[in-house]
mmCIF file of N, CA and C in Angstrom:
data_model
loop_
_atom_site.group_PDB
_atom_site.id
_atom_site.type_symbol
_atom_site.label_atom_id
_atom_site.label_comp_id
_atom_site.label_asym_id
_atom_site.label_seq_id
_atom_site.Cartn_x
_atom_site.Cartn_y
_atom_site.Cartn_z
ATOM 1 N N UNK A 16 180.137 58.573 180.249
ATOM 2 C CA UNK A 16 179.489 58.675 181.531
ATOM 3 C C UNK A 16 179.403 57.360 182.368
ATOM 4 N N UNK A 17 179.323 56.842 183.334
ATOM 5 C CA UNK A 17 178.378 56.379 183.601
ATOM 6 C C UNK A 17 177.639 55.902 184.479
ATOM 7 N N UNK A 18 176.208 56.020 184.840
ATOM 8 C CA UNK A 18 175.365 56.538 185.861
ATOM 9 C C UNK A 18 174.970 55.748 186.168
ATOM 10 N N UNK A 19 174.516 56.025 187.786
ATOM 11 C CA UNK A 19 173.628 55.335 188.660
ATOM 12 C C UNK A 19 172.005 55.570 189.242
ATOM 13 N N UNK A 20 170.926 54.725 189.269
ATOM 14 C CA UNK A 20 169.765 55.295 190.267
ATOM 15 C C UNK A 20 169.579 54.340 190.381
ATOM 16 N N UNK A 21 168.833 54.657 191.421
ATOM 17 C CA UNK A 21 167.937 53.534 192.369
ATOM 18 C C UNK A 21 166.938 53.820 191.247
ATOM 19 N N UNK A 22 166.070 52.637 192.341
ATOM 20 C CA UNK A 22 164.183 52.636 191.969
ATOM 21 C C UNK A 22 163.342 53.595 192.238
ATOM 22 N N UNK A 23 164.090 54.138 193.416
ATOM 23 C CA UNK A 23 163.642 55.561 194.056
ATOM 24 C C UNK A 23 163.255 56.979 193.209
ATOM 25 N N UNK A 24 165.085 56.690 192.722
ATOM 26 C CA UNK A 24 165.011 57.970 191.412
ATOM 27 C C UNK A 24 166.453 58.717 192.198
ATOM 28 N N UNK A 25 167.177 58.249 193.135
ATOM 29 C CA UNK A 25 168.206 58.830 193.952
ATOM 30 C C UNK A 25 169.791 57.783 193.493
ATOM 31 N N UNK A 26 170.723 58.860 193.351
ATOM 32 C CA UNK A 26 171.551 58.570 192.047
ATOM 33 C C UNK A 26 172.956 59.033 192.877
ATOM 34 N N UNK A 27 174.175 58.069 192.535
ATOM 35 C CA UNK A 27 175.621 58.367 192.959
ATOM 36 C C UNK A 27 176.775 59.086 192.056
ATOM 37 N N UNK A 28 177.436 60.001 192.653
ATOM 38 C CA UNK A 28 178.144 60.538 191.763
ATOM 39 C C UNK A 28 178.369 60.223 190.249
ATOM 40 N N UNK A 29 178.581 61.164 189.492
ATOM 41 C CA UNK A 29 178.676 60.553 188.109
ATOM 42 C C UNK A 29 180.278 60.345 187.952
ATOM 43 N N UNK A 30 180.862 59.526 186.873
ATOM 44 C CA UNK A 30 181.895 58.458 187.166
ATOM 45 C C UNK A 30 181.959 59.021 185.731
ATOM 46 N N UNK A 31 182.901 59.243 184.939
ATOM 47 C CA UNK A 31 183.411 59.974 183.886
ATOM 48 C C UNK A 31 184.119 58.857 182.987
ATOM 49 N N UNK A 32 184.050 58.900 181.909
ATOM 50 C CA UNK A 32 185.260 58.162 181.104
ATOM 51 C C UNK A 32 185.648 59.192 179.969
ATOM 52 N N UNK A 33 187.306 59.637 180.086
ATOM 53 C CA UNK A 33 187.795 60.588 178.799
ATOM 54 C C UNK A 33 187.969 60.047 177.803
ATOM 55 N N UNK A 34 188.225 60.736 176.362
ATOM 56 C CA UNK A 34 188.477 59.395 175.928
ATOM 57 C C UNK A 34 190.153 59.903 175.133
ATOM 58 N N UNK A 35 190.724 59.863 176.405
ATOM 59 C CA UNK A 35 192.752 60.317 176.466
ATOM 60 C C UNK A 35 192.912 59.084 176.679
ATOM 61 N N UNK A 36 194.170 58.463 176.262
ATOM 62 C CA UNK A 36 194.843 58.449 177.336
ATOM 63 C C UNK A 36 195.338 58.226 178.799
ATOM 64 N N UNK A 37 195.156 59.830 179.235
ATOM 65 C CA UNK A 37 195.788 60.160 180.576
ATOM 66 C C UNK A 37 194.544 60.855 180.981
ATOM 67 N N UNK A 38 194.504 60.027 182.450
ATOM 68 C CA UNK A 38 193.405 61.448 183.326
ATOM 69 C C UNK A 38 194.024 62.228 184.047
ATOM 70 N N UNK A 39 193.427 63.713 183.521
ATOM 71 C CA UNK A 39 193.610 65.090 184.916
ATOM 72 C C UNK A 39 192.562 65.469 185.576
ATOM 73 N N UNK A 40 193.258 65.401 186.949
ATOM 74 C CA UNK A 40 192.345 65.809 188.046
ATOM 75 C C UNK A 40 190.944 67.119 187.684
ATOM 76 N N UNK A 41 191.753 68.102 186.784
ATOM 77 C CA UNK A 41 192.087 69.605 186.611
ATOM 78 C C UNK A 41 190.115 68.687 185.961
ATOM 79 N N UNK A 42 190.054 68.266 185.033
ATOM 80 C CA UNK A 42 188.774 67.909 184.347
ATOM 81 C C UNK A 42 187.396 68.618 185.458
ATOM 82 N N UNK A 43 187.873 67.929 186.315
ATOM 83 C CA UNK A 43 186.313 68.054 187.321
ATOM 84 C C UNK A 43 186.670 68.934 188.041
ATOM 85 N N UNK A 44 186.829 70.162 187.716
ATOM 86 C CA UNK A 44 186.680 71.624 188.422
ATOM 87 C C UNK A 44 185.665 72.504 188.872
ATOM 88 N N UNK A 45 184.741 72.131 188.135
ATOM 89 C CA UNK A 45 182.654 71.445 188.147
ATOM 90 C C UNK A 45 182.258 71.472 188.360
ATOM 91 N N UNK A 46 181.610 70.029 188.772
ATOM 92 C CA UNK A 46 182.340 69.076 188.807
ATOM 93 C C UNK A 46 181.183 68.431 190.334
ATOM 94 N N UNK A 47 180.296 67.499 190.522
ATOM 95 C CA UNK A 47 179.389 68.043 191.092
ATOM 96 C C UNK A 47 180.584 67.052 192.671
ATOM 97 N N UNK A 48 180.060 67.004 194.168
ATOM 98 C CA UNK A 48 181.038 66.606 194.926
ATOM 99 C C UNK A 48 181.461 65.663 194.035
ATOM 100 N N UNK A 49 182.169 64.200 194.256
ATOM 101 C CA UNK A 49 182.386 62.633 194.779
ATOM 102 C C UNK A 49 182.558 62.718 193.190
ATOM 103 N N UNK A 50 182.798 63.501 192.043
ATOM 104 C CA UNK A 50 181.935 62.824 190.768
ATOM 105 C C UNK A 50 184.331 62.267 190.780
ATOM 106 N N UNK A 51 183.936 61.297 189.865
ATOM 107 C CA UNK A 51 184.942 60.155 189.667
ATOM 108 C C UNK A 51 185.053 60.373 188.604
ATOM 109 N N UNK A 52 186.144 59.797 187.761
ATOM 110 C CA UNK A 52 186.984 59.301 186.864
ATOM 111 C C UNK A 52 187.723 58.426 186.044
ATOM 112 N N UNK A 53 187.620 58.630 184.622
ATOM 113 C CA UNK A 53 189.552 57.408 184.522
ATOM 114 C C UNK A 53 189.023 57.959 182.864
ATOM 115 N N UNK A 54 190.539 57.254 181.888
ATOM 116 C CA UNK A 54 190.290 57.643 180.767
ATOM 117 C C UNK A 54 190.730 57.124 179.206
ATOM 118 N N UNK A 55 190.202 56.441 178.869
ATOM 119 C CA UNK A 55 190.540 55.141 178.070
ATOM 120 C C UNK A 55 190.337 55.757 176.952
ATOM 121 N N UNK A 56 191.547 55.569 175.724
ATOM 122 C CA UNK A 56 191.999 56.274 174.387
ATOM 123 C C UNK A 56 190.644 56.181 173.450
ATOM 124 N N UNK A 57 189.522 55.161 173.342
ATOM 125 C CA UNK A 57 188.352 54.446 172.869
ATOM 126 C C UNK A 57 187.380 56.049 173.600
ATOM 127 N N UNK A 58 187.813 56.295 174.645
ATOM 128 C CA UNK A 58 186.190 56.764 175.791
ATOM 129 C C UNK A 58 184.956 55.689 176.346
ATOM 130 N N UNK A 59 185.463 54.262 175.671
ATOM 131 C CA UNK A 59 184.884 52.977 177.125
ATOM 132 C C UNK A 59 184.978 52.333 178.101
ATOM 133 N N UNK A 60 184.010 51.993 178.428
ATOM 134 C CA UNK A 60 184.334 51.121 179.319
ATOM 135 C C UNK A 60 185.383 49.595 179.312
ATOM 136 N N UNK A 61 186.098 49.822 179.964
ATOM 137 C CA UNK A 61 186.953 48.342 180.138
ATOM 138 C C UNK A 61 186.808 47.971 181.854
ATOM 139 N N UNK A 62 187.184 46.694 181.563
ATOM 140 C CA UNK A 62 187.679 46.085 182.318
ATOM 141 C C UNK A 62 187.464 46.752 183.816
ATOM 142 N N UNK A 63 188.568 47.331 183.722
ATOM 143 C CA UNK A 63 189.837 48.007 184.959
ATOM 144 C C UNK A 63 189.312 49.282 184.658
ATOM 145 N N UNK A 64 187.797 49.372 184.614
ATOM 146 C CA UNK A 64 187.817 51.167 184.439
ATOM 147 C C UNK A 64 186.405 50.436 185.886
ATOM 148 N N UNK A 65 185.791 49.634 184.674
ATOM 149 C CA UNK A 65 184.322 48.804 185.360
ATOM 150 C C UNK A 65 185.010 49.031 187.002
ATOM 151 N N UNK A 66 185.770 48.531 187.551
ATOM 152 C CA UNK A 66 186.575 47.656 188.795
ATOM 153 C C UNK A 66 186.353 48.585 189.534
ATOM 154 N N UNK A 67 186.792 50.151 188.813
ATOM 155 C CA UNK A 67 187.259 51.289 190.176
ATOM 156 C C UNK A 67 185.507 51.792 189.494
ATOM 157 N N UNK A 68 184.884 51.396 188.816
ATOM 158 C CA UNK A 68 183.450 52.246 188.845
ATOM 159 C C UNK A 68 182.712 51.886 189.619
ATOM 160 N N UNK A 69 183.082 50.149 189.830
ATOM 161 C CA UNK A 69 182.123 49.418 190.866
ATOM 162 C C UNK A 69 182.955 49.498 192.978
ATOM 163 N N UNK A 70 183.877 50.499 192.778
ATOM 164 C CA UNK A 70 184.154 50.619 194.348
ATOM 165 C C UNK A 70 183.155 52.638 193.732
ATOM 166 N N UNK A 71 183.420 53.059 193.275
ATOM 167 C CA UNK A 71 182.538 54.630 193.662
ATOM 168 C C UNK A 71 180.863 53.341 193.854
ATOM 169 N N UNK A 72 180.722 53.063 192.864
ATOM 170 C CA UNK A 72 179.243 52.201 193.216
ATOM 171 C C UNK A 72 179.149 52.024 194.704
ATOM 172 N N UNK A 73 180.138 51.419 195.542
ATOM 173 C CA UNK A 73 180.149 50.699 196.709
ATOM 174 C C UNK A 73 180.789 52.135 198.077
ATOM 175 N N UNK A 74 180.882 52.872 197.395
ATOM 176 C CA UNK A 74 181.379 53.831 198.297
ATOM 177 C C UNK A 74 180.035 55.142 198.005
ATOM 178 N N UNK A 75 179.486 55.461 197.406
ATOM 179 C CA UNK A 75 178.257 55.685 197.508
ATOM 180 C C UNK A 75 176.928 54.933 198.155
ATOM 181 N N UNK A 76 176.544 53.783 197.411
ATOM 182 C CA UNK A 76 175.922 53.254 198.430
ATOM 183 C C UNK A 76 175.819 52.866 199.389
ATOM 184 N N UNK A 77 177.184 52.518 200.155
ATOM 185 C CA UNK A 77 176.768 52.135 201.087
ATOM 186 C C UNK A 77 176.000 50.347 201.234
ATOM 187 N N UNK A 78 176.208 49.314 200.421
ATOM 188 C CA UNK A 78 175.825 48.600 201.180
ATOM 189 C C UNK A 78 175.861 47.751 202.827
ATOM 190 N N UNK A 79 175.638 46.779 202.531
ATOM 191 C CA UNK A 79 175.826 45.670 204.543
ATOM 192 C C UNK A 79 175.328 45.378 204.508
ATOM 193 N N UNK A 80 175.387 43.496 205.239
ATOM 194 C CA UNK A 80 174.333 43.078 205.475
ATOM 195 C C UNK A 80 173.379 42.926 205.745
ATOM 196 N N UNK A 81 172.810 43.924 205.947
ATOM 197 C CA UNK A 81 171.760 43.902 206.354
ATOM 198 C C UNK A 81 170.711 44.406 205.073
ATOM 199 N N UNK A 82 171.374 45.125 204.389
ATOM 200 C CA UNK A 82 170.608 45.945 203.645
ATOM 201 C C UNK A 82 171.520 45.667 201.903
ATOM 202 N N UNK A 83 171.819 44.414 201.604
ATOM 203 C CA UNK A 83 172.925 44.088 200.521
ATOM 204 C C UNK A 83 171.877 45.285 199.403
ATOM 205 N N UNK A 84 172.850 45.853 198.260
ATOM 206 C CA UNK A 84 172.168 46.695 196.613
ATOM 207 C C UNK A 84 172.587 45.032 196.068
ATOM 208 N N UNK A 85 170.744 45.009 195.285
ATOM 209 C CA UNK A 85 171.261 44.838 194.163
ATOM 210 C C UNK A 85 171.615 44.794 192.702
ATOM 211 N N UNK A 86 172.513 45.351 191.628
ATOM 212 C CA UNK A 86 173.664 45.651 190.590
ATOM 213 C C UNK A 86 173.017 44.911 189.594
ATOM 214 N N UNK A 87 171.920 45.941 188.656
ATOM 215 C CA UNK A 87 171.024 45.027 187.186
ATOM 216 C C UNK A 87 172.530 46.256 186.254
ATOM 217 N N UNK A 88 173.095 45.147 185.748
ATOM 218 C CA UNK A 88 173.708 45.968 184.552
ATOM 219 C C UNK A 88 173.267 45.084 182.843
ATOM 220 N N UNK A 89 173.644 45.758 182.245
ATOM 221 C CA UNK A 89 173.716 44.861 180.693
ATOM 222 C C UNK A 89 174.964 43.552 180.501
ATOM 223 N N UNK A 90 174.295 43.259 179.530
ATOM 224 C CA UNK A 90 175.522 41.665 178.461
ATOM 225 C C UNK A 90 176.873 42.517 178.181
ATOM 226 N N UNK A 91 177.099 43.886 178.385
ATOM 227 C CA UNK A 91 178.654 44.020 178.262
ATOM 228 C C UNK A 91 179.703 43.827 179.136
ATOM 229 N N UNK A 92 180.555 42.816 177.603
ATOM 230 C CA UNK A 92 182.201 42.181 177.648
ATOM 231 C C UNK A 92 183.136 43.053 179.481
ATOM 232 N N UNK A 93 182.428 43.900 179.239
ATOM 233 C CA UNK A 93 183.358 44.572 180.981
ATOM 234 C C UNK A 93 182.693 44.254 182.065
ATOM 235 N N UNK A 94 182.375 43.744 181.977
ATOM 236 C CA UNK A 94 181.081 43.379 183.518
ATOM 237 C C UNK A 94 180.925 42.317 184.252
ATOM 238 N N UNK A 95 181.155 41.131 182.950
ATOM 239 C CA UNK A 95 181.182 39.563 183.813
ATOM 240 C C UNK A 95 182.739 39.619 183.290
ATOM 241 N N UNK A 96 183.134 39.475 184.936
ATOM 242 C CA UNK A 96 184.091 39.336 185.470
ATOM 243 C C UNK A 96 183.877 38.435 186.556
ATOM 244 N N UNK A 97 185.097 36.971 186.818
ATOM 245 C CA UNK A 97 185.085 36.206 188.335
ATOM 246 C C UNK A 97 185.780 37.464 189.364
ATOM 247 N N UNK A 98 186.577 38.452 189.393
ATOM 248 C CA UNK A 98 186.799 39.390 189.711
ATOM 249 C C UNK A 98 186.225 40.119 190.909
ATOM 250 N N UNK A 99 184.860 40.886 190.518
ATOM 251 C CA UNK A 99 183.937 41.535 190.281
ATOM 252 C C UNK A 99 182.820 40.594 191.377
ATOM 253 N N UNK A 100 182.479 39.156 191.192
ATOM 254 C CA UNK A 100 181.291 38.320 191.664
ATOM 255 C C UNK A 100 182.157 38.785 193.093
ATOM 256 N N UNK A 101 183.745 38.243 192.835
ATOM 257 C CA UNK A 101 184.343 38.616 194.202
ATOM 258 C C UNK A 101 183.954 39.645 195.270
ATOM 259 N N UNK A 102 184.656 40.355 194.162
ATOM 260 C CA UNK A 102 184.929 41.778 195.124
ATOM 261 C C UNK A 102 182.966 42.724 195.459
ATOM 262 N N UNK A 103 181.789 42.234 195.533
ATOM 263 C CA UNK A 103 180.343 42.109 195.049
ATOM 264 C C UNK A 103 180.244 41.433 196.462
ATOM 265 N N UNK A 104 180.870 40.084 196.589
ATOM 266 C CA UNK A 104 180.415 39.488 198.174
ATOM 267 C C UNK A 104 180.310 39.621 198.120
ATOM 268 N N UNK A 105 182.202 40.035 198.476
ATOM 269 C CA UNK A 105 182.294 41.030 199.606
ATOM 270 C C UNK A 105 181.986 41.369 199.620
ATOM 271 N N UNK A 106 181.517 42.729 199.576
ATOM 272 C CA UNK A 106 180.618 44.370 199.576
ATOM 273 C C UNK A 106 179.631 44.510 199.811
ATOM 274 N N UNK A 107 178.337 42.689 199.896
ATOM 275 C CA UNK A 107 176.688 43.092 200.233
ATOM 276 C C UNK A 107 176.557 43.444 199.324
ATOM 277 N N UNK A 108 176.424 43.729 197.319
ATOM 278 C CA UNK A 108 176.158 43.549 196.665
ATOM 279 C C UNK A 108 175.752 42.785 196.147
ATOM 280 N N UNK A 109 174.225 42.250 195.513
ATOM 281 C CA UNK A 109 173.837 41.233 195.022
ATOM 282 C C UNK A 109 174.644 41.377 193.369
ATOM 283 N N UNK A 110 175.872 40.692 192.984
ATOM 284 C CA UNK A 110 176.130 40.738 191.608
ATOM 285 C C UNK A 110 175.669 40.554 190.419
ATOM 286 N N UNK A 111 174.968 41.170 188.672
ATOM 287 C CA UNK A 111 174.873 40.247 187.791
ATOM 288 C C UNK A 111 174.599 38.746 187.074
ATOM 289 N N UNK A 112 174.080 39.415 186.777
ATOM 290 C CA UNK A 112 173.665 36.952 185.978
ATOM 291 C C UNK A 112 173.247 35.850 186.873
ATOM 292 N N UNK A 113 172.430 36.101 188.835
ATOM 293 C CA UNK A 113 171.947 35.666 189.383
ATOM 294 C C UNK A 113 171.293 35.500 190.212
ATOM 295 N N UNK A 114 170.617 35.207 188.987
ATOM 296 C CA UNK A 114 169.178 34.987 188.300
ATOM 297 C C UNK A 114 168.716 33.510 188.947
ATOM 298 N N UNK A 115 169.343 32.881 188.763
ATOM 299 C CA UNK A 115 169.109 31.436 189.971
ATOM 300 C C UNK A 115 168.933 31.197 191.436
ATOM 301 N N UNK A 116 169.489 32.763 192.115
ATOM 302 C CA UNK A 116 169.600 32.961 193.159
ATOM 303 C C UNK A 116 168.148 33.568 193.336
ATOM 304 N N UNK A 117 167.553 34.821 192.715
ATOM 305 C CA UNK A 117 167.016 35.739 192.868
ATOM 306 C C UNK A 117 165.714 34.764 192.465
ATOM 307 N N UNK A 118 165.738 33.899 191.178
ATOM 308 C CA UNK A 118 164.228 33.238 191.123
ATOM 309 C C UNK A 118 164.411 32.083 190.898
ATOM 310 N N UNK A 119 164.753 31.372 192.033
ATOM 311 C CA UNK A 119 165.353 30.041 192.373
ATOM 312 C C UNK A 119 163.776 28.607 191.638
ATOM 313 N N UNK A 120 162.461 29.418 191.520
ATOM 314 C CA UNK A 120 161.385 27.873 190.483
ATOM 315 C C UNK A 120 162.253 28.655 189.014
ATOM 316 N N UNK A 121 162.372 29.700 188.107
ATOM 317 C CA UNK A 121 163.027 29.223 186.800
ATOM 318 C C UNK A 121 163.744 28.059 186.884
ATOM 319 N N UNK A 122 164.413 28.127 187.863
ATOM 320 C CA UNK A 122 165.906 27.032 187.691
ATOM 321 C C UNK A 122 164.991 25.628 187.526
ATOM 322 N N UNK A 123 163.983 25.524 188.335
ATOM 323 C CA UNK A 123 163.288 24.433 189.170
ATOM 324 C C UNK A 123 161.936 24.386 188.586
ATOM 325 N N UNK A 124 161.342 24.408 189.303
ATOM 326 C CA UNK A 124 159.803 23.968 188.603
ATOM 327 C C UNK A 124 159.259 24.817 187.314
ATOM 328 N N UNK A 125 159.532 26.299 187.190
ATOM 329 C CA UNK A 125 159.389 26.885 185.944
ATOM 330 C C UNK A 125 160.019 26.282 184.807
ATOM 331 N N UNK A 126 161.134 25.839 185.239
ATOM 332 C CA UNK A 126 161.790 25.914 183.967
ATOM 333 C C UNK A 126 161.596 24.604 183.114
ATOM 334 N N UNK A 127 160.759 22.870 184.434
ATOM 335 C CA UNK A 127 161.004 21.940 183.391
ATOM 336 C C UNK A 127 159.285 22.140 182.824
ATOM 337 N N UNK A 128 158.814 22.915 183.564
ATOM 338 C CA UNK A 128 156.977 23.437 183.155
ATOM 339 C C UNK A 128 157.460 24.056 181.498
ATOM 340 N N UNK A 129 158.205 25.098 181.439
ATOM 341 C CA UNK A 129 158.309 25.655 180.483
ATOM 342 C C UNK A 129 158.645 25.031 179.270
ATOM 343 N N UNK A 130 159.354 23.235 179.500
ATOM 344 C CA UNK A 130 160.332 22.573 178.628
ATOM 345 C C UNK A 130 158.836 21.577 177.941
ATOM 346 N N UNK A 131 158.549 20.879 179.016
ATOM 347 C CA UNK A 131 157.265 20.433 179.216
ATOM 348 C C UNK A 131 156.064 21.288 178.519
ATOM 349 N N UNK A 132 155.726 22.324 178.215
ATOM 350 C CA UNK A 132 154.423 23.203 177.610
ATOM 351 C C UNK A 132 154.886 23.549 176.316
ATOM 352 N N UNK A 133 156.767 23.839 176.226
ATOM 353 C CA UNK A 133 157.145 24.076 174.694
ATOM 354 C C UNK A 133 156.684 22.600 173.647
ATOM 355 N N UNK A 134 157.297 21.905 174.110
ATOM 356 C CA UNK A 134 157.148 20.132 173.744
ATOM 357 C C UNK A 134 156.316 20.094 173.353
ATOM 358 N N UNK A 135 154.975 20.446 174.442
ATOM 359 C CA UNK A 135 153.230 19.765 173.937
ATOM 360 C C UNK A 135 153.284 20.552 172.770
ATOM 361 N N UNK A 136 153.387 22.106 173.047
ATOM 362 C CA UNK A 136 152.991 23.426 172.002
ATOM 363 C C UNK A 136 153.699 22.366 170.140
ATOM 364 N N UNK A 137 154.812 22.297 170.619
ATOM 365 C CA UNK A 137 155.601 21.626 168.933
ATOM 366 C C UNK A 137 154.619 20.143 168.763
ATOM 367 N N UNK A 138 154.689 19.547 169.781
ATOM 368 C CA UNK A 138 153.538 18.087 169.211
ATOM 369 C C UNK A 138 151.955 18.753 168.124
ATOM 370 N N UNK A 139 151.779 19.237 168.913
ATOM 371 C CA UNK A 139 150.240 19.001 168.786
ATOM 372 C C UNK A 139 150.087 20.295 167.043
#
């Protein structure tokens, strides 16, 4: 299952990944409204399924130009896609791996400070 929750504790309907070759709709017979899913023989997420989940996230997250959403993910290889960056931008979602945009001082002033501080500590 791929879950998604915000800081207030609200969640979107679940997205299941079944360890099967083919997904069958009857698998959601008693599932909560809005539940979606897919199948992968391994039962793990891949890039194709992740992009389907992202569409699900946008559908239920309701991002807008005035209320963009911030998406925090781990570094699983299925999450690192150029296509995701494009979809995120079009959907008003701040994609992962954008700390240079969210924390510009880490890349400029603090980055240099950390470098010189570390160098000074090493030479002490």
